[in-house]
Amino acid sequence: MVDPDRRINTEAAKTKVATLLDVLQLIFRCSAKSDLSHCARVCKLWSGIALDELWRKLCDLKPLFSILAPIEIRETGVSFELAVTHARIDVNFQIHQAKQWWHFSGALEPETWTRFYQYANRIRDLDLSIDRMDWPSTRMITEISVKRPSAHFLLPRLDDLTLLFFNDDHLAILLMSESLASVNVRLPDDDQFRRLFLKELAMRSPRLKSLQLSRHFSHNSISSLARMTDLRKIVLPKYTLNSTIADALAALPHLHTIDFSKFPDDDATSLDDVRGFSPSPLLQEGAYSSLTNLSLACEFSELVKLMKRPIAPSLSYLRVQTLHLETADSLHELLVSLSETRSSLTGLSLEMIPEFVSVESGFGIPYEFGEMQPVDLMEFAEDGFRTTTRDERGETLPLGRIFFRTLEPLSGLPNLRQLIISYHQEFLIKNDEFVRLISHLPHIDTLRFNCDPMLIGEQSDLDFGVLPIVATLLPRLRFLGLYISHRHEPYAQHKCKCESVAKGLFSKLESIDFGCSIILEKTDCMKIAFHLSKILPLTCKL
């Protein structure tokens, strides 16, 4: 029989634990929304905390707007014509779809705003990243904008806003708040609205720290960027950062990251926007005083000029997308410059396969897209490999192959943790040379070593036998990508080396990628599988 006094003490202890707000918040944060709605009905103490978690992230505005008045949905037939020009073929599609629009079925009473803000104040993250068939009507947005209390933001405590799909320009501005710290937005094609949006964002959200623009925008829209004085990070579409934009960002005192990303619908990007990029804005006295992470699309020759200047930003991470196929000599010159001036670099990504270059299937002949025309002024060897390129003056330049001596300056960057290099042809580097190279990079945790060359004509000089040595030299490695050969007996040749290392090689490896590596025979697959089973952890993705 349970002692009644002990039962009371137990209940008191449970009540005491339940009043610890941090414990409740931790539990509710891991609970499903259906459970949170039940917890909110237990008592006043639980209700406030459960509702905070239930409304913390919102992916649909309908539950919030329905607090103001009942919502009815009306369908409106919409038809539009889409013209697509691809490879000189014009195709016209007529698309008919039904849009559903939200409308208030009753009047917005003043007393409903008090209840509205009881929930709106709990929203910290609004994510409208999924396209949908039903949206607030323009009339609804206007009614909310006009009748809301003038001194209030619609979402006063919103921290993160993701706005990739929206039907009304006024909705984007209406959702801004003074507390906003992060914004990810896909701006529409209307250049006038783009200027208005960035202007309003700079004025209404002075605490903004992260801005991601998921669509190309014109240079007329950038003047407001210089007024976002608290900005720490900006992410732009590829082929956007040019001298004009760099000049607008130069005065931001806290900006530490300039990054780029390629978005699926970003069809407006053009090499013309960044061709001839000049590093002069990065070299102004006092400019980019906090910049540590830089991603840009430019020619290696321009980047070398930047690295050689003593007042250039002190970078820890550098990512470069080339504008055309760079030569082996230009790569070597860049690596020498980085090893001499940026030995503290911890991350380096050199993407030397421009996105405007592809390969005609079966021929191995590059095409440069734009006019969708083959470039006539290219010279190729008999095996289909591109051997030369043309500079802007039309002069012929040899591309060259990349050997160990080309990459040897990487040994002057001993602090690298991330190294990513892509090139249009495979590297001519042997096992012992690769080992010499990585022996100077002991801190590497991410290594993608040209595992997807664009033109494939021969097998790599690297073979699977090098993997146990890589595991020994790079104990922190988590992600590995190599273009590698199957032609040797990998495990048999290096059995002594494998057994000399403690069991559990690549203990931290999470993913290994062999890209376009060629495997010809089924027996090769069996040998490779057996070899990998000896050195990879069970959780490693292949």
Coordinates of C-alpha atoms in Angstrom, one line a residue:
M1 CA 0.0 0.0 0.0
V2 CA 1.3 3.5 -1.0
D3 CA 1.9 5.9 1.8
P4 CA -0.5 8.9 1.3
D5 CA 2.1 11.4 2.4
R6 CA 4.6 10.0 -0.1
R7 CA 1.9 10.2 -2.8
I8 CA 1.4 13.9 -2.0
N9 CA 5.1 14.5 -2.1
T10 CA 5.3 12.8 -5.5
E11 CA 2.5 14.9 -6.9
A12 CA 4.2 18.1 -5.5
A13 CA 7.4 17.1 -7.1
K14 CA 5.7 16.6 -10.5
T15 CA 4.0 20.0 -10.2
K16 CA 7.3 21.6 -9.3
V17 CA 9.0 20.1 -12.4
A18 CA 6.1 21.0 -14.6
T19 CA 6.5 24.7 -13.6
L20 CA 10.0 24.8 -15.0
L21 CA 9.4 26.8 -18.2
D22 CA 12.6 25.6 -19.9
V23 CA 11.7 21.9 -19.4
L24 CA 8.2 22.5 -20.8
Q25 CA 9.5 24.4 -23.8
L26 CA 12.0 21.6 -24.5
I27 CA 9.2 19.0 -24.4
F28 CA 6.8 21.0 -26.4
R29 CA 9.4 21.8 -29.0
C30 CA 9.7 18.1 -29.7
S31 CA 5.9 17.5 -29.8
A32 CA 3.6 17.2 -32.8
K33 CA 1.2 20.0 -33.5
S34 CA -1.8 17.8 -32.7
D35 CA -0.3 17.1 -29.3
L36 CA 0.4 20.8 -28.7
S37 CA -3.2 21.7 -29.4
H38 CA -4.3 19.3 -26.6
C39 CA -1.6 20.6 -24.2
A40 CA -2.8 24.1 -24.7
R41 CA -6.2 23.1 -23.2
V42 CA -4.7 21.7 -19.9
C43 CA -4.2 24.9 -17.9
K44 CA -3.1 28.5 -18.3
L45 CA 0.5 27.7 -17.5
W46 CA 0.7 25.0 -20.3
S47 CA -1.5 27.0 -22.7
G48 CA 0.9 29.9 -23.2
I49 CA 4.0 27.7 -23.7
A50 CA 2.1 25.3 -26.0
L51 CA 0.6 28.0 -28.1
D52 CA 4.1 29.7 -28.5
E53 CA 5.4 26.5 -30.0
L54 CA 2.3 25.8 -32.0
W55 CA 2.5 29.2 -33.7
R56 CA 6.3 29.6 -33.8
K57 CA 6.5 28.5 -37.4
L58 CA 3.7 29.2 -39.9
C59 CA 3.6 27.8 -43.5
D60 CA 0.1 29.1 -44.3
L61 CA -1.5 32.5 -43.6
K62 CA -5.1 31.2 -43.7
P63 CA -5.3 30.1 -40.0
L64 CA -4.0 33.5 -39.0
F65 CA -6.3 35.6 -41.2
S66 CA -9.3 33.6 -40.3
I67 CA -9.1 35.0 -36.8
L68 CA -10.1 38.4 -38.1
A69 CA -13.2 37.1 -39.9
P70 CA -14.6 34.0 -41.6
I71 CA -12.9 33.3 -44.9
E72 CA -14.6 32.0 -48.1
I73 CA -12.8 30.8 -51.2
R74 CA -13.8 31.9 -54.7
E75 CA -12.5 30.4 -57.9
T76 CA -11.4 32.5 -60.8
G77 CA -10.5 31.1 -64.2
V78 CA -7.1 32.3 -65.3
S79 CA -5.6 31.7 -68.7
F80 CA -2.2 32.8 -70.0
E81 CA 0.1 32.1 -72.8
L82 CA 3.7 31.0 -72.3
A83 CA 6.2 31.3 -75.2
V84 CA 9.3 29.2 -74.9
T85 CA 12.3 29.6 -77.2
H86 CA 14.8 26.8 -77.1
A87 CA 17.4 25.9 -79.7
R88 CA 15.7 28.1 -82.3
I89 CA 12.4 26.3 -81.9
D90 CA 9.4 28.4 -80.8
V91 CA 6.8 26.6 -78.9
N92 CA 3.6 28.3 -77.5
F93 CA 1.7 26.8 -74.6
Q94 CA -1.7 27.9 -73.6
I95 CA -2.3 27.1 -69.9
H96 CA -5.7 27.3 -68.2
Q97 CA -5.9 26.9 -64.5
A98 CA -8.3 27.8 -61.8
K99 CA -7.0 30.1 -59.0
Q100 CA -8.7 30.2 -55.7
W101 CA -8.8 33.5 -53.8
W102 CA -9.5 34.1 -50.2
H103 CA -12.2 36.7 -49.3
F104 CA -13.5 37.8 -45.9
S105 CA -17.2 36.9 -45.7
G106 CA -17.8 39.4 -42.9
A107 CA -16.6 42.8 -41.8
L108 CA -13.4 43.2 -39.8
E109 CA -14.4 44.4 -36.3
P110 CA -12.0 46.5 -34.2
E111 CA -12.1 44.1 -31.3
T112 CA -10.9 41.2 -33.4
W113 CA -7.5 42.8 -33.7
T114 CA -6.8 42.2 -30.0
R115 CA -7.3 38.4 -30.5
F116 CA -5.4 38.5 -33.7
Y117 CA -2.3 39.9 -32.1
Q118 CA -2.4 37.3 -29.3
Y119 CA -1.4 34.8 -32.0
A120 CA 0.5 37.0 -34.4
N121 CA 2.9 37.9 -31.6
R122 CA 3.9 34.3 -31.3
I123 CA 5.0 33.8 -34.9
R124 CA 8.8 33.8 -35.3
D125 CA 9.2 32.0 -38.7
L126 CA 7.0 32.4 -41.7
D127 CA 7.8 30.0 -44.6
L128 CA 5.9 30.6 -47.8
S129 CA 8.2 28.5 -50.0
I130 CA 5.6 26.2 -51.5
D131 CA 3.5 27.3 -54.5
R132 CA -0.2 26.9 -54.0
M133 CA -3.5 27.3 -55.9
D134 CA -5.2 29.5 -53.3
W135 CA -4.0 32.9 -52.1
P136 CA -5.3 36.0 -50.3
S137 CA -7.1 38.2 -52.8
T138 CA -5.9 41.7 -53.4
R139 CA -9.0 43.0 -51.8
M140 CA -8.3 41.0 -48.6
I141 CA -4.7 42.3 -48.5
T142 CA -5.9 45.9 -48.9
E143 CA -8.6 45.5 -46.3
I144 CA -6.1 44.2 -43.7
S145 CA -3.6 46.9 -44.6
V146 CA -6.2 49.7 -44.2
K147 CA -8.0 48.5 -41.1
R148 CA -5.1 47.2 -38.9
P149 CA -3.9 49.4 -36.0
S150 CA -1.6 51.9 -37.6
A151 CA 1.1 51.6 -34.9
H152 CA 1.4 47.8 -35.3
F153 CA 3.4 45.6 -37.7
L154 CA 1.3 42.7 -38.9
L155 CA 3.8 40.2 -37.4
P156 CA 5.6 42.2 -34.8
R157 CA 8.0 39.5 -33.5
L158 CA 8.8 37.8 -36.8
D159 CA 12.5 36.8 -37.1
D160 CA 12.7 34.7 -40.3
L161 CA 10.7 35.3 -43.5
T162 CA 10.8 33.0 -46.5
L163 CA 8.8 34.4 -49.4
L164 CA 9.3 32.4 -52.6
F165 CA 5.7 32.4 -53.8
F166 CA 3.2 35.2 -53.3
N167 CA 0.5 36.7 -55.5
D168 CA 0.4 40.3 -54.3
D169 CA 3.3 42.8 -54.1
H170 CA 1.7 44.5 -51.2
L171 CA 1.6 41.2 -49.2
A172 CA 5.4 41.1 -49.2
I173 CA 5.7 44.6 -47.8
L174 CA 2.9 44.0 -45.3
L175 CA 4.8 41.0 -43.8
M176 CA 7.9 43.1 -43.0
S177 CA 8.6 43.9 -39.3
E178 CA 11.2 45.7 -37.2
S179 CA 12.4 42.4 -35.7
L180 CA 13.2 40.7 -39.0
A181 CA 16.7 39.1 -38.9
S182 CA 16.6 36.8 -42.0
V183 CA 14.8 37.2 -45.3
N184 CA 14.7 34.8 -48.3
V185 CA 12.7 36.2 -51.1
R186 CA 12.1 35.6 -54.8
L187 CA 11.5 39.0 -56.3
P188 CA 9.0 39.2 -59.3
D189 CA 10.1 40.5 -62.7
D190 CA 8.7 44.0 -62.0
D191 CA 11.8 46.2 -61.6
Q192 CA 9.8 49.0 -60.0
F193 CA 8.6 46.6 -57.3
R194 CA 12.1 45.3 -56.8
R195 CA 13.3 48.8 -56.0
L196 CA 10.3 49.4 -53.7
F197 CA 10.8 46.1 -51.9
L198 CA 14.4 46.7 -51.1
K199 CA 13.8 50.3 -50.1
E200 CA 11.0 49.3 -47.7
L201 CA 13.0 46.4 -46.3
A202 CA 15.9 48.7 -45.5
M203 CA 13.6 51.1 -43.8
R204 CA 11.2 48.8 -42.0
S205 CA 13.7 46.1 -40.9
P206 CA 16.8 47.8 -39.6
R207 CA 18.0 44.7 -37.7
L208 CA 18.2 42.6 -40.8
K209 CA 21.3 40.3 -40.7
S210 CA 20.8 37.8 -43.5
L211 CA 19.3 38.5 -47.0
Q212 CA 18.9 35.9 -49.7
L213 CA 17.6 37.1 -53.1
S214 CA 16.5 34.1 -55.1
R215 CA 16.1 35.7 -58.4
H216 CA 18.3 37.9 -60.6
F217 CA 17.7 41.7 -60.2
S218 CA 18.7 44.7 -62.1
H219 CA 21.4 47.1 -60.9
N220 CA 18.8 49.9 -60.5
S221 CA 17.5 48.0 -57.4
I222 CA 20.7 47.9 -55.4
S223 CA 20.9 51.4 -53.9
S224 CA 19.0 50.3 -50.8
L225 CA 21.6 47.5 -50.0
A226 CA 24.0 50.2 -48.7
R227 CA 21.4 51.2 -46.1
M228 CA 21.2 47.8 -44.5
T229 CA 23.9 48.6 -42.1
D230 CA 23.4 45.6 -39.8
L231 CA 23.6 43.0 -42.6
R232 CA 26.0 40.1 -41.9
K233 CA 25.3 37.8 -44.8
I234 CA 23.9 38.2 -48.4
V235 CA 23.2 35.4 -50.9
L236 CA 22.8 36.4 -54.5
P237 CA 22.1 34.5 -57.7
K238 CA 25.1 33.4 -59.7
Y239 CA 26.6 35.9 -62.1
T240 CA 25.2 38.8 -60.1
L241 CA 28.0 40.2 -58.0
N242 CA 29.8 42.7 -60.2
S243 CA 31.7 45.9 -59.5
T244 CA 28.5 48.0 -59.1
I245 CA 27.0 45.7 -56.5
A246 CA 30.4 45.2 -54.7
D247 CA 30.7 48.9 -54.4
A248 CA 27.2 49.2 -52.8
L249 CA 28.1 46.5 -50.3
A250 CA 31.6 47.8 -49.5
A251 CA 30.5 50.2 -46.7
L252 CA 28.5 47.6 -44.7
P253 CA 30.6 47.4 -41.4
H254 CA 29.4 43.9 -40.3
L255 CA 29.1 42.0 -43.6
H256 CA 31.1 38.8 -43.2
T257 CA 29.6 36.6 -46.0
I258 CA 28.9 37.2 -49.7
D259 CA 27.6 34.0 -51.2
F260 CA 25.9 32.9 -54.4
S261 CA 23.5 30.1 -55.3
K262 CA 22.0 28.8 -58.5
F263 CA 18.2 28.6 -58.2
P264 CA 16.1 26.5 -60.6
D265 CA 14.1 29.4 -62.0
D266 CA 17.0 31.8 -62.2
D267 CA 16.9 32.1 -66.0
A268 CA 17.8 35.8 -66.1
T269 CA 21.4 35.3 -65.1
S270 CA 23.9 36.3 -67.7
L271 CA 27.7 36.3 -68.1
D272 CA 27.5 39.8 -69.4
D273 CA 26.5 41.1 -65.9
V274 CA 29.8 40.0 -64.4
R275 CA 32.2 39.9 -67.3
G276 CA 35.0 42.3 -66.7
F277 CA 34.6 42.3 -63.0
S278 CA 37.0 44.6 -61.3
P279 CA 38.2 44.1 -57.7
S280 CA 38.5 47.8 -57.1
P281 CA 35.6 48.0 -54.7
L282 CA 37.2 45.3 -52.6
L283 CA 40.4 47.4 -52.4
Q284 CA 39.1 50.6 -51.0
E285 CA 40.5 51.7 -47.7
G286 CA 38.2 50.4 -44.9
A287 CA 36.0 48.5 -47.3
Y288 CA 34.8 45.0 -46.3
S289 CA 36.4 45.3 -42.9
S290 CA 34.5 42.2 -41.6
L291 CA 34.4 40.1 -44.8
T292 CA 35.7 36.5 -44.2
N293 CA 33.6 34.4 -46.7
L294 CA 33.5 35.4 -50.4
S295 CA 31.8 33.7 -53.3
L296 CA 32.1 35.3 -56.8
A297 CA 32.1 34.6 -60.5
C298 CA 35.2 36.1 -62.2
E299 CA 38.3 35.3 -64.2
F300 CA 41.3 34.0 -62.3
S301 CA 43.5 36.8 -63.6
E302 CA 41.3 39.4 -61.8
L303 CA 41.3 37.4 -58.6
V304 CA 45.1 37.2 -58.6
K305 CA 45.2 41.0 -58.8
L306 CA 42.9 41.2 -55.7
M307 CA 44.9 38.6 -53.7
K308 CA 48.2 40.5 -54.3
R309 CA 47.0 43.7 -52.8
P310 CA 47.9 44.1 -49.1
I311 CA 44.6 45.8 -48.2
A312 CA 42.4 43.1 -49.7
P313 CA 39.9 41.4 -47.3
S314 CA 41.3 38.8 -45.0
L315 CA 39.4 35.8 -46.1
S316 CA 38.9 32.4 -44.5
Y317 CA 36.7 30.9 -47.3
L318 CA 36.9 31.6 -51.0
R319 CA 34.6 30.2 -53.7
V320 CA 35.1 31.0 -57.4
Q321 CA 32.9 30.2 -60.4
T322 CA 34.9 30.8 -63.6
L323 CA 33.4 32.5 -66.6
H324 CA 35.1 30.4 -69.2
L325 CA 37.4 27.4 -69.3
E326 CA 40.5 28.5 -67.5
T327 CA 44.0 27.3 -68.5
A328 CA 46.2 25.1 -66.2
D329 CA 48.7 28.0 -66.0
S330 CA 46.0 30.4 -64.7
L331 CA 45.0 27.9 -62.1
H332 CA 48.7 27.4 -61.0
E333 CA 49.1 31.2 -60.8
L334 CA 46.0 31.6 -58.6
L335 CA 47.1 28.8 -56.2
V336 CA 50.6 30.4 -56.0
S337 CA 49.0 33.7 -55.1
L338 CA 46.8 32.2 -52.5
S339 CA 49.6 30.2 -50.9
E340 CA 51.7 33.4 -50.6
T341 CA 49.0 35.8 -49.4
R342 CA 46.2 33.7 -47.8
S343 CA 47.9 30.8 -46.0
S344 CA 45.2 31.0 -43.3
L345 CA 42.5 30.1 -45.7
T346 CA 40.2 27.3 -44.3
G347 CA 37.9 26.8 -47.3
L348 CA 38.6 26.9 -51.1
S349 CA 36.2 26.0 -53.9
L350 CA 37.3 26.4 -57.5
E351 CA 34.5 25.6 -60.0
M352 CA 36.2 25.7 -63.3
I353 CA 33.4 24.2 -65.4
P354 CA 31.2 27.2 -66.4
E355 CA 27.5 26.5 -66.3
F356 CA 27.2 27.9 -69.8
V357 CA 29.3 25.0 -71.2
S358 CA 27.9 21.6 -71.8
V359 CA 28.8 18.5 -73.8
E360 CA 27.1 17.1 -76.9
S361 CA 26.3 13.4 -76.1
G362 CA 28.5 11.0 -77.9
F363 CA 30.9 13.6 -79.3
G364 CA 32.7 15.2 -76.4
I365 CA 32.5 18.6 -78.0
P366 CA 31.7 21.5 -75.7
Y367 CA 28.9 24.0 -76.6
E368 CA 28.6 27.4 -75.1
F369 CA 25.0 28.3 -74.6
G370 CA 23.3 31.6 -75.2
E371 CA 22.6 31.5 -78.9
M372 CA 22.7 27.7 -78.6
Q373 CA 25.4 27.7 -81.3
P374 CA 28.6 25.6 -81.3
V375 CA 31.7 27.8 -80.9
D376 CA 33.5 27.6 -84.2
L377 CA 36.9 29.0 -83.0
M378 CA 37.8 26.0 -80.8
E379 CA 40.4 23.5 -81.7
F380 CA 40.3 19.9 -80.6
A381 CA 42.6 16.9 -80.5
E382 CA 41.6 13.7 -82.3
D383 CA 40.2 12.2 -79.1
G384 CA 37.7 15.0 -78.8
F385 CA 39.5 16.9 -76.0
R386 CA 39.6 20.6 -76.1
T387 CA 43.2 21.7 -76.3
T388 CA 42.8 25.5 -76.8
T389 CA 40.6 28.4 -75.9
R390 CA 40.2 31.9 -77.2
D391 CA 40.6 35.1 -75.1
E392 CA 38.5 38.2 -75.6
R393 CA 40.8 39.4 -78.4
G394 CA 40.4 36.1 -80.3
E395 CA 43.9 34.9 -79.6
T396 CA 44.5 31.2 -79.2
L397 CA 45.5 30.0 -75.7
P398 CA 46.5 26.4 -74.8
L399 CA 44.3 25.0 -72.0
G400 CA 46.8 22.4 -71.0
R401 CA 46.4 19.4 -68.6
I402 CA 46.6 19.6 -64.9
F403 CA 49.5 17.7 -63.3
F404 CA 50.8 17.5 -59.8
R405 CA 53.1 20.5 -60.3
T406 CA 50.0 22.5 -61.2
L407 CA 48.4 21.8 -57.8
E408 CA 51.5 21.7 -55.7
P409 CA 51.0 25.2 -54.3
L410 CA 48.1 23.8 -52.4
S411 CA 50.7 22.6 -49.9
G412 CA 51.1 26.2 -48.9
L413 CA 47.5 26.2 -47.5
P414 CA 47.9 23.9 -44.5
N415 CA 44.8 25.2 -42.7
L416 CA 42.3 24.1 -45.3
R417 CA 39.3 22.2 -44.0
Q418 CA 37.3 22.2 -47.3
L419 CA 38.8 21.8 -50.8
I420 CA 36.6 21.5 -53.9
I421 CA 38.1 21.6 -57.4
S422 CA 36.3 20.8 -60.6
Y423 CA 37.8 20.9 -64.1
H424 CA 36.7 19.9 -67.6
Q425 CA 39.3 17.1 -67.9
E426 CA 40.6 14.5 -65.4
F427 CA 43.7 15.4 -63.5
L428 CA 46.9 13.6 -64.5
I429 CA 48.1 12.8 -61.0
K430 CA 49.3 9.5 -59.6
N431 CA 48.8 7.8 -56.2
D432 CA 52.1 8.9 -54.7
E433 CA 51.7 12.5 -56.0
F434 CA 48.2 12.7 -54.5
V435 CA 49.5 11.4 -51.2
R436 CA 52.3 14.0 -51.2
L437 CA 49.7 16.7 -51.8
I438 CA 47.2 15.7 -49.1
S439 CA 50.0 15.1 -46.5
H440 CA 50.3 18.9 -46.2
L441 CA 46.5 19.3 -45.6
P442 CA 45.9 17.3 -42.3
H443 CA 42.7 19.3 -41.3
I444 CA 40.7 18.5 -44.4
D445 CA 37.1 17.3 -43.7
T446 CA 35.6 17.9 -47.1
L447 CA 37.5 16.9 -50.3
R448 CA 36.0 16.9 -53.8
F449 CA 38.9 16.4 -56.1
N450 CA 37.4 16.8 -59.6
C451 CA 35.2 13.7 -59.4
D452 CA 33.0 14.8 -62.3
P453 CA 35.2 15.9 -65.2
M454 CA 33.1 17.0 -68.2
L455 CA 35.2 15.3 -70.9
I456 CA 36.1 11.6 -70.2
G457 CA 38.6 10.0 -72.5
E458 CA 40.8 7.9 -70.3
Q459 CA 41.0 6.4 -66.8
S460 CA 42.4 8.2 -63.9
D461 CA 45.9 7.6 -62.7
L462 CA 44.5 7.4 -59.1
D463 CA 43.3 3.9 -58.1
F464 CA 41.4 2.4 -55.1
G465 CA 44.6 1.5 -53.4
V466 CA 45.2 5.1 -52.4
L467 CA 42.1 5.2 -50.1
P468 CA 43.6 3.5 -47.0
I469 CA 46.4 6.0 -47.1
V470 CA 44.0 8.9 -47.5
A471 CA 42.1 7.6 -44.4
T472 CA 45.4 7.6 -42.5
L473 CA 46.5 11.1 -43.5
L474 CA 43.1 12.7 -43.2
P475 CA 41.5 11.3 -40.0
R476 CA 38.9 14.1 -39.9
L477 CA 37.5 13.5 -43.4
R478 CA 33.7 13.5 -43.6
F479 CA 33.0 14.0 -47.4
L480 CA 35.2 12.6 -50.2
G481 CA 34.9 12.8 -54.0
L482 CA 37.4 11.3 -56.4
Y483 CA 37.7 10.4 -60.1
I484 CA 39.4 7.1 -59.7
S485 CA 40.5 4.0 -61.6
H486 CA 39.6 0.3 -61.1
R487 CA 42.4 -1.1 -63.2
H488 CA 44.7 -2.2 -60.3
E489 CA 44.1 -5.0 -57.7
P490 CA 43.4 -2.4 -55.0
Y491 CA 43.1 -4.5 -51.8
A492 CA 45.7 -7.1 -52.7
Q493 CA 48.4 -4.5 -53.6
H494 CA 47.8 -2.5 -50.5
K495 CA 46.9 -5.3 -48.0
C496 CA 49.9 -4.6 -45.8
K497 CA 49.0 -0.9 -45.6
C498 CA 45.4 -1.7 -44.8
E499 CA 46.3 -4.1 -42.0
S500 CA 48.9 -1.7 -40.6
V501 CA 46.2 0.9 -39.8
A502 CA 43.7 0.4 -37.0
K503 CA 40.4 -1.2 -38.0
G504 CA 37.7 1.3 -38.7
L505 CA 39.4 3.4 -41.5
F506 CA 37.4 6.5 -42.4
S507 CA 35.7 6.3 -39.0
K508 CA 34.2 9.8 -39.6
L509 CA 33.4 9.5 -43.3
E510 CA 29.7 10.3 -44.1
S511 CA 29.7 10.2 -47.9
I512 CA 32.1 9.0 -50.7
D513 CA 31.5 9.9 -54.3
F514 CA 33.3 8.4 -57.3
G515 CA 31.4 10.6 -59.8
C516 CA 32.2 9.6 -63.4
S517 CA 34.8 7.0 -62.5
I518 CA 34.7 4.2 -65.1
I519 CA 34.0 0.6 -64.1
L520 CA 33.9 -1.8 -67.1
E521 CA 33.5 -5.3 -65.8
K522 CA 31.2 -6.9 -63.3
T523 CA 34.2 -8.6 -61.7
D524 CA 35.6 -5.1 -61.1
C525 CA 32.5 -4.2 -59.2
M526 CA 32.9 -7.2 -56.9
K527 CA 36.6 -6.4 -56.2
I528 CA 35.8 -2.7 -55.5
A529 CA 32.8 -3.6 -53.2
F530 CA 35.1 -6.0 -51.3
H531 CA 37.8 -3.4 -50.9
L532 CA 35.3 -0.7 -49.8
S533 CA 33.8 -3.0 -47.2
K534 CA 37.2 -3.1 -45.5
I535 CA 37.7 0.6 -45.2
L536 CA 34.3 2.3 -45.1
P537 CA 32.0 2.6 -42.0
L538 CA 28.6 1.0 -42.3
T539 CA 26.9 4.4 -42.2
C540 CA 28.8 5.9 -45.1
K541 CA 26.8 6.8 -48.1
L542 CA 28.2 5.7 -51.5

